[in-house]
C-alpha atoms as a printed R data frame, in Angstrom:
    type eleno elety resid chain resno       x       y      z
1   ATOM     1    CA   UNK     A     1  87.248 118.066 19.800
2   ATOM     2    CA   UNK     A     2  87.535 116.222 22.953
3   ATOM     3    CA   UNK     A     3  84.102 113.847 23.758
4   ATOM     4    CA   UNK     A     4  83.173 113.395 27.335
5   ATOM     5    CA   UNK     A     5  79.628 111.541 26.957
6   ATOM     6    CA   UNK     A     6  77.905 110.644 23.757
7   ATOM     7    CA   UNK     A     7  74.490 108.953 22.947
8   ATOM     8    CA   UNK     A     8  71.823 108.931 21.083
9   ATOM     9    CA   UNK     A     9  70.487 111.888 22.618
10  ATOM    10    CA   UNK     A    10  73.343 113.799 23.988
11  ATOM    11    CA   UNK     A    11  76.681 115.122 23.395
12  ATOM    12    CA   UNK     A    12  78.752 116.502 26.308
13  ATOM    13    CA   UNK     A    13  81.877 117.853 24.809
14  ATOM    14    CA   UNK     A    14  85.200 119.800 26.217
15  ATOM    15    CA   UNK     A    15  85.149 123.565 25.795
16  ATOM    16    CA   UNK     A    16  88.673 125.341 25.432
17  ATOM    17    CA   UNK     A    17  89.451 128.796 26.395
18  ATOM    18    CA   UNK     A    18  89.138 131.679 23.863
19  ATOM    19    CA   UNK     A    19  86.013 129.885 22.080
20  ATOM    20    CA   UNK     A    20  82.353 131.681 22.337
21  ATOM    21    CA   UNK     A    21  79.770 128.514 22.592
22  ATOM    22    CA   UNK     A    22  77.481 130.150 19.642
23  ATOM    23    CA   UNK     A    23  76.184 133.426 19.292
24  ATOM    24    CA   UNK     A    24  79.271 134.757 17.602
25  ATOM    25    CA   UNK     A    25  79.156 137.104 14.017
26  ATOM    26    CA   UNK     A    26  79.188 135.029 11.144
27  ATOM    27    CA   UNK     A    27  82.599 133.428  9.887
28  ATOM    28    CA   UNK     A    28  83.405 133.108 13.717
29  ATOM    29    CA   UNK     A    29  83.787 129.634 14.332
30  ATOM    30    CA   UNK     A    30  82.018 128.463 17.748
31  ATOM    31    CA   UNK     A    31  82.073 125.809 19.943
32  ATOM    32    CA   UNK     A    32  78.681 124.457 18.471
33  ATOM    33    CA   UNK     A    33  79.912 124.401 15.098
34  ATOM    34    CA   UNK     A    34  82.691 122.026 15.809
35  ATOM    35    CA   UNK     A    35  80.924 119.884 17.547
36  ATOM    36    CA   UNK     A    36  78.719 119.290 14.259
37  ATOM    37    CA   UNK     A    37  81.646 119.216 11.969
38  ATOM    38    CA   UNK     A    38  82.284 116.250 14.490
39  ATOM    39    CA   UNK     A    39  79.129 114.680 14.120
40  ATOM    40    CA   UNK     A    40  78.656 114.923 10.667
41  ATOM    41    CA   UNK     A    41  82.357 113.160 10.165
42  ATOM    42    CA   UNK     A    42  81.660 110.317 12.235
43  ATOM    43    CA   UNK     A    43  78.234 109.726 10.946
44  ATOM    44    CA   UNK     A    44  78.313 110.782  7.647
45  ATOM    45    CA   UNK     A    45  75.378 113.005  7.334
46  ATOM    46    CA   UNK     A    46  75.198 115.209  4.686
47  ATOM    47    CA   UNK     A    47  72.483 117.481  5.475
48  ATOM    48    CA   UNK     A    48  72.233 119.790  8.768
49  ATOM    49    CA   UNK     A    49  73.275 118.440 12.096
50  ATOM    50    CA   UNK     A    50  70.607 118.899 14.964
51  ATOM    51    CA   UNK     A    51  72.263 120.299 17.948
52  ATOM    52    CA   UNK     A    52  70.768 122.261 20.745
53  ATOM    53    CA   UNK     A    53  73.083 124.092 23.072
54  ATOM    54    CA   UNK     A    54  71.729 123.514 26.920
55  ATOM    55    CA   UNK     A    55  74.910 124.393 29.216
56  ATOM    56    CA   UNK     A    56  76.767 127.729 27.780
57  ATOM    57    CA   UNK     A    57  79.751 129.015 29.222
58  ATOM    58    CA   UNK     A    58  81.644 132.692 28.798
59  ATOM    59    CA   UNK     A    59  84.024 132.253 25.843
60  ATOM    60    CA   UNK     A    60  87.095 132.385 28.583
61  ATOM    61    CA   UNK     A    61  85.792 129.443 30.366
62  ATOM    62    CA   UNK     A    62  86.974 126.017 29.989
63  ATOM    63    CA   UNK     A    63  84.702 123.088 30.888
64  ATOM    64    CA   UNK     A    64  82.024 120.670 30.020
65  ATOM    65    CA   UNK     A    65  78.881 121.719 27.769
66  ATOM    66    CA   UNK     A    66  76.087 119.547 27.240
67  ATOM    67    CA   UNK     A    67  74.167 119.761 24.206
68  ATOM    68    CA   UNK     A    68  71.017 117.755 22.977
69  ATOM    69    CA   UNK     A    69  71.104 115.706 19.614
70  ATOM    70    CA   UNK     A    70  67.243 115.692 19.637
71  ATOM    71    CA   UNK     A    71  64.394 118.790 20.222
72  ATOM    72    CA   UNK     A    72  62.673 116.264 22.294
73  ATOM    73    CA   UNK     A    73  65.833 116.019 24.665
74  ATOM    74    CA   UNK     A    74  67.035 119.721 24.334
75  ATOM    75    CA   UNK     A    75  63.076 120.877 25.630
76  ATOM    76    CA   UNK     A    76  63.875 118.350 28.836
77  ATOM    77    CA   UNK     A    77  66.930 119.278 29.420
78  ATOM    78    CA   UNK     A    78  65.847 123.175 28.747
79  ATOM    79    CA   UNK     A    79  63.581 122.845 31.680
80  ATOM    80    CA   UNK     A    80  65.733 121.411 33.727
81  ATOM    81    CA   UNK     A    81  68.339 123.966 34.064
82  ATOM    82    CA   UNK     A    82  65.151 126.530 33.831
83  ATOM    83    CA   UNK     A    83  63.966 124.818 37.114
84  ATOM    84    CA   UNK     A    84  67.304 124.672 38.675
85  ATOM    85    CA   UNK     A    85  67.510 120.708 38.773
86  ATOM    86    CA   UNK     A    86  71.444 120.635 37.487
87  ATOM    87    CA   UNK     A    87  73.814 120.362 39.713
88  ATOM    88    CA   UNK     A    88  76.894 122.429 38.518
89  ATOM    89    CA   UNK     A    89  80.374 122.729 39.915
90  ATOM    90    CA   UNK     A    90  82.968 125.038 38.775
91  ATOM    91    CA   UNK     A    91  86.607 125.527 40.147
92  ATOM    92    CA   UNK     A    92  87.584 128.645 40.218
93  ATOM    93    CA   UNK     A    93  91.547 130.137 41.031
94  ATOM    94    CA   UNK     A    94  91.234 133.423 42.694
95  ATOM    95    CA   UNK     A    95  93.141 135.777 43.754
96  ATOM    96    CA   UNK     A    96  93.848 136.406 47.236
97  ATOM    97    CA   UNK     A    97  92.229 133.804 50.019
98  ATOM    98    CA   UNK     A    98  88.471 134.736 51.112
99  ATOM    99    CA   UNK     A    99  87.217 135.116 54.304
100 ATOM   100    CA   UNK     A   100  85.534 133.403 55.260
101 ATOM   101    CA   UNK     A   101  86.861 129.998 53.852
102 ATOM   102    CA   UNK     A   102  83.378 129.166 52.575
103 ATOM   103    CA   UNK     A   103  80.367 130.815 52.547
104 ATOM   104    CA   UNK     A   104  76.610 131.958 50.679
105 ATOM   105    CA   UNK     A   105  77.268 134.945 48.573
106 ATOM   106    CA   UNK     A   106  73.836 136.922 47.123
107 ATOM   107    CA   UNK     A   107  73.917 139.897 45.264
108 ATOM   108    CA   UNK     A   108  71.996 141.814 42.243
109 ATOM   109    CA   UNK     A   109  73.397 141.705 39.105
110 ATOM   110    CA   UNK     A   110  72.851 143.939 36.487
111 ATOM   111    CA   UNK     A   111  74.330 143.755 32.759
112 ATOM   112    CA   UNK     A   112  76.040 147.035 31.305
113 ATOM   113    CA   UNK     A   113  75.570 146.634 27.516
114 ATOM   114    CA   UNK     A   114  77.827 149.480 26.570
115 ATOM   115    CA   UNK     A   115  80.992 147.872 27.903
116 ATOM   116    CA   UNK     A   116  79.823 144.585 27.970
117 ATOM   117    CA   UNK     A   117  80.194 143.525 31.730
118 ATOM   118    CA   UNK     A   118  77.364 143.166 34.844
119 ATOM   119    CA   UNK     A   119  77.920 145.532 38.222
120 ATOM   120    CA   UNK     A   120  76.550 144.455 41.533
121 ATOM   121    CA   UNK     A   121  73.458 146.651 42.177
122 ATOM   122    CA   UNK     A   122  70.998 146.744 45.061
123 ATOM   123    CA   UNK     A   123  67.425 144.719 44.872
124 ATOM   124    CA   UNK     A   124  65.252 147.773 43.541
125 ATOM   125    CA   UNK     A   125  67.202 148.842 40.805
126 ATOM   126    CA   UNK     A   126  66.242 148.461 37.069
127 ATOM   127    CA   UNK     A   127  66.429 145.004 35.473
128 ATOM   128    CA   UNK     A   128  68.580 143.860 38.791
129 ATOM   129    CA   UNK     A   129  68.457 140.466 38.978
130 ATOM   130    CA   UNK     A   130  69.451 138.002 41.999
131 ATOM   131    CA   UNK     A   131  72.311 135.955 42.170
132 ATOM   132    CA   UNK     A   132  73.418 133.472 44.281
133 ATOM   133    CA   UNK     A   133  76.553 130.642 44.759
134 ATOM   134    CA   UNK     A   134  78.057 128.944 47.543
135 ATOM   135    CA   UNK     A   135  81.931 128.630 47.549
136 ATOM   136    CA   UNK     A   136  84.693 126.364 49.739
137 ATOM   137    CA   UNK     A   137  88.027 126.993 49.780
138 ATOM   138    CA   UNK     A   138  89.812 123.399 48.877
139 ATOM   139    CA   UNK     A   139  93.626 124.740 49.249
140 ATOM   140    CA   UNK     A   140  95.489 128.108 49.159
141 ATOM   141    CA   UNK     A   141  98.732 128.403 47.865
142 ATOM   142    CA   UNK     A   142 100.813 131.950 47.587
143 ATOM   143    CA   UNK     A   143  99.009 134.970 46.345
144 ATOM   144    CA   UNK     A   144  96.174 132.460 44.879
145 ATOM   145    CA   UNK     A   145  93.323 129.833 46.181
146 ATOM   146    CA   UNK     A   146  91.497 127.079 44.528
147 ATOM   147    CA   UNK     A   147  87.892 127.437 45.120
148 ATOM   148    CA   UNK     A   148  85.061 124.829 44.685
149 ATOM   149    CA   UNK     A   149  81.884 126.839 43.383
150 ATOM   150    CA   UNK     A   150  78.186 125.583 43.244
151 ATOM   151    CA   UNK     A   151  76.163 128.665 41.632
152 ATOM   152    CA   UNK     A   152  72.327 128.202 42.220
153 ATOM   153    CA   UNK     A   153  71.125 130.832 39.999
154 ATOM   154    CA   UNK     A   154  72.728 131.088 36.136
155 ATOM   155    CA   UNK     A   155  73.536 134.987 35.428
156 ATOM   156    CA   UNK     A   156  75.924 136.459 33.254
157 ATOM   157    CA   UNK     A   157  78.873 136.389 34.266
158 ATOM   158    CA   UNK     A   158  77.568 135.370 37.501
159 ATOM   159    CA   UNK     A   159  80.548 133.616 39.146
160 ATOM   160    CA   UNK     A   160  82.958 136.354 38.054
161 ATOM   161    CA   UNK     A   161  81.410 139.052 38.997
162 ATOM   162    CA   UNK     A   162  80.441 137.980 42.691
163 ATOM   163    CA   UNK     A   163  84.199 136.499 43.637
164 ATOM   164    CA   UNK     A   164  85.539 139.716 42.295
165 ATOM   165    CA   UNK     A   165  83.025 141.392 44.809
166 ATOM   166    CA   UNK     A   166  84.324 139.583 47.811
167 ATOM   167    CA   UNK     A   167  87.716 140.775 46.776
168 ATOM   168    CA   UNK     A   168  88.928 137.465 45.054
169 ATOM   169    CA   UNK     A   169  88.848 137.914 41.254
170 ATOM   170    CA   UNK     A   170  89.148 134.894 39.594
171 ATOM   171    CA   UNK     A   171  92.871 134.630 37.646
172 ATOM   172    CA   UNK     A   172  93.338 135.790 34.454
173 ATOM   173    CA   UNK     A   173  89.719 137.933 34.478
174 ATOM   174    CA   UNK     A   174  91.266 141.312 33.880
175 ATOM   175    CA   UNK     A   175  87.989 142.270 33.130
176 ATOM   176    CA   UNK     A   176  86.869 141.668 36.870
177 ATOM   177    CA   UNK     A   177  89.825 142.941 38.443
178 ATOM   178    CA   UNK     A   178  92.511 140.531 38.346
179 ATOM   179    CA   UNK     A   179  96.098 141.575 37.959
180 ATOM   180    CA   UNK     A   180  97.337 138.577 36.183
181 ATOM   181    CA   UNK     A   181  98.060 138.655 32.864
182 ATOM   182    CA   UNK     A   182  97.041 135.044 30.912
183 ATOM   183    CA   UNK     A   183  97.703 134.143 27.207
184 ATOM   184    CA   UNK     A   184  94.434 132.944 26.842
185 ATOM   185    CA   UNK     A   185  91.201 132.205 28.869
186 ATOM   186    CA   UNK     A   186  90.419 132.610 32.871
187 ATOM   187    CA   UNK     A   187  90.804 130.592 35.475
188 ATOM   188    CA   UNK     A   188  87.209 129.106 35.783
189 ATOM   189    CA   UNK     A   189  86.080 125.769 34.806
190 ATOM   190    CA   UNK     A   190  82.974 123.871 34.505
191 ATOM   191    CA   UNK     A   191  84.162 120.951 36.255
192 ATOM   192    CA   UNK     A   192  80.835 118.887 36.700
193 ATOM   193    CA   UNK     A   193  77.499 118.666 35.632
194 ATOM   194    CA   UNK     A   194  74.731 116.384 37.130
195 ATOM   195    CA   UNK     A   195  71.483 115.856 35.537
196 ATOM   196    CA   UNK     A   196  69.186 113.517 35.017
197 ATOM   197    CA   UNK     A   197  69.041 112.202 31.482
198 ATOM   198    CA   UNK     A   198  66.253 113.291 29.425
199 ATOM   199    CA   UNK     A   199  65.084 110.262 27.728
200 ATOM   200    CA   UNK     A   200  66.338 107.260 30.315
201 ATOM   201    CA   UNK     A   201  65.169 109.170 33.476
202 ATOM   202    CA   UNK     A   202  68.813 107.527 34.944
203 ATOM   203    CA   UNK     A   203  71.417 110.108 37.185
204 ATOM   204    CA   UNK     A   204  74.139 111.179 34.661
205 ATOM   205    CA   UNK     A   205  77.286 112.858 36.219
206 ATOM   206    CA   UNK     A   206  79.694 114.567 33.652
207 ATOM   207    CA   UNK     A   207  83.171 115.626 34.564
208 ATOM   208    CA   UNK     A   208  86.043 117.373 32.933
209 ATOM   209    CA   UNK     A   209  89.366 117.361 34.443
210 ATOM   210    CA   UNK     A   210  91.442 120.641 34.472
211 ATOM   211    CA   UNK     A   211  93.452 122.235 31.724
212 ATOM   212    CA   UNK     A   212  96.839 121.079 31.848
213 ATOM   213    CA   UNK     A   213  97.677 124.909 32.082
214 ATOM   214    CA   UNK     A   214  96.491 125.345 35.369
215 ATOM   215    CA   UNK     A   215  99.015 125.081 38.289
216 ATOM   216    CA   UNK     A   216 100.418 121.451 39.066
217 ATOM   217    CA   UNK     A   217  99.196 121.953 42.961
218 ATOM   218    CA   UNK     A   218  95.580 123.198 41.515
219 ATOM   219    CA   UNK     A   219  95.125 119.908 39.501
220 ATOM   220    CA   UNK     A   220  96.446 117.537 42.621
221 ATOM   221    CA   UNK     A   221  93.800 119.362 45.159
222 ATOM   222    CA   UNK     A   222  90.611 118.956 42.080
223 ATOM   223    CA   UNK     A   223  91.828 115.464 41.917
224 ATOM   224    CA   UNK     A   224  91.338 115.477 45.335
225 ATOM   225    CA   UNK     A   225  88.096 116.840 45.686
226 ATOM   226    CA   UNK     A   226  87.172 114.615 42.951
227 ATOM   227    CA   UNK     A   227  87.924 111.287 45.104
């Protein structure tokens, strides 16, 4: 398990492609679980391991997830992403190049339970929900582009669903369209996370570089953007 921040009252670790954060049947091992196998190695406990999942991410996904180590922090930081304080930043490769470069994108989601996706709807349907993201294009290269994506809102699937609307389905996401086949995992990664710490009151900005699987030129232009 790869450790981007660690305190007393967090954990931020890496999540890899092709693991669900928690939630999974039982004997499916999740990102949560490892993370307090890892805990209870390096500190020995013996007895449960208090972890509270904050940040989730679609088991495709790469990325940072934070996670509290204490119910005091995990209620904070609960609220915080509940009252849309966190600043998130995903990359996303897409297919195609959108037009415009950059834009607002807003659209009603709703989830379809039997095959376990969410359609764009319109406003008065049932159980629609808004969602909204901002996007810039940082470079385009071929039949692909490397977008930087700020979602305000935190649906299902959210991110996926709305580039795949605008015609640019993220790599990888057969399940939104895309007609590239991946071993594992999407193109879409939680690339930062800004919050303000639950217990010091201090800025804290988490970042996880790329996957070395994505494209060489993808990596140089998030370095880039990163600057």
């Amino acid at each position: 398990m790869q450790v981007l921040y660690e305190d007393n009252h967090l954990l931020a670790v890496v999540k890899p492609p092709g693991v669900a954060t928690m939630g999974t049947p039982q004997g499916v091992e999740t990102l949560l679980d490892q993370a307090k196998q890892y805990l209870a190695r390096k500190y020995q406990k013996t007895g449960n391991v208090y972890l509270g999942v904050v940040s989730r991410l679609d088991a495709p996904v790469t990325g940072v997830v934070l996670m509290a180590r204490t119910s005091k922090a995990a209620s904070r930081l609960s609220a915080a992403f509940r009252d849309r304080e966190v600043g998130k930043q995903y990359l996303a490769l897409v297919e195609g190049r959108p037009d415009p470069e950059q834009a607002r994108l807003e659209h009603f989601l709703r989830k379809d339970e039997r095959h376990r996706k969410v359609h764009v709807t319109n406003s008065g349907a049932e159980d629609a929900t808004r969602a909204e993201l901002s996007y810039e294009t940082l470079v385009c290269r071929g039949e692909h582009s490397l977008l930087l994506v700020k979602p305000v809102t935190g649906r299902k699937h959210q991110i996926r669903v709305q580039l795949a609307k605008i015609g640019c389905p993220i790599v990888g996401d057969r399940k939104y369209g895309s007609p590239t086949p991946l071993k594992q995992g999407i193109r879409l990664h939680a690339w930062r996370l800004a919050v303000e710490h639950p217990v010091r009151r201090e800025p804290l900005t988490l970042r996880c570089p790329l996957p070395r699987t994505w494209p060489e030129w993808a990596q140089h232009a998030a370095d880039k953007a990163g600057e």
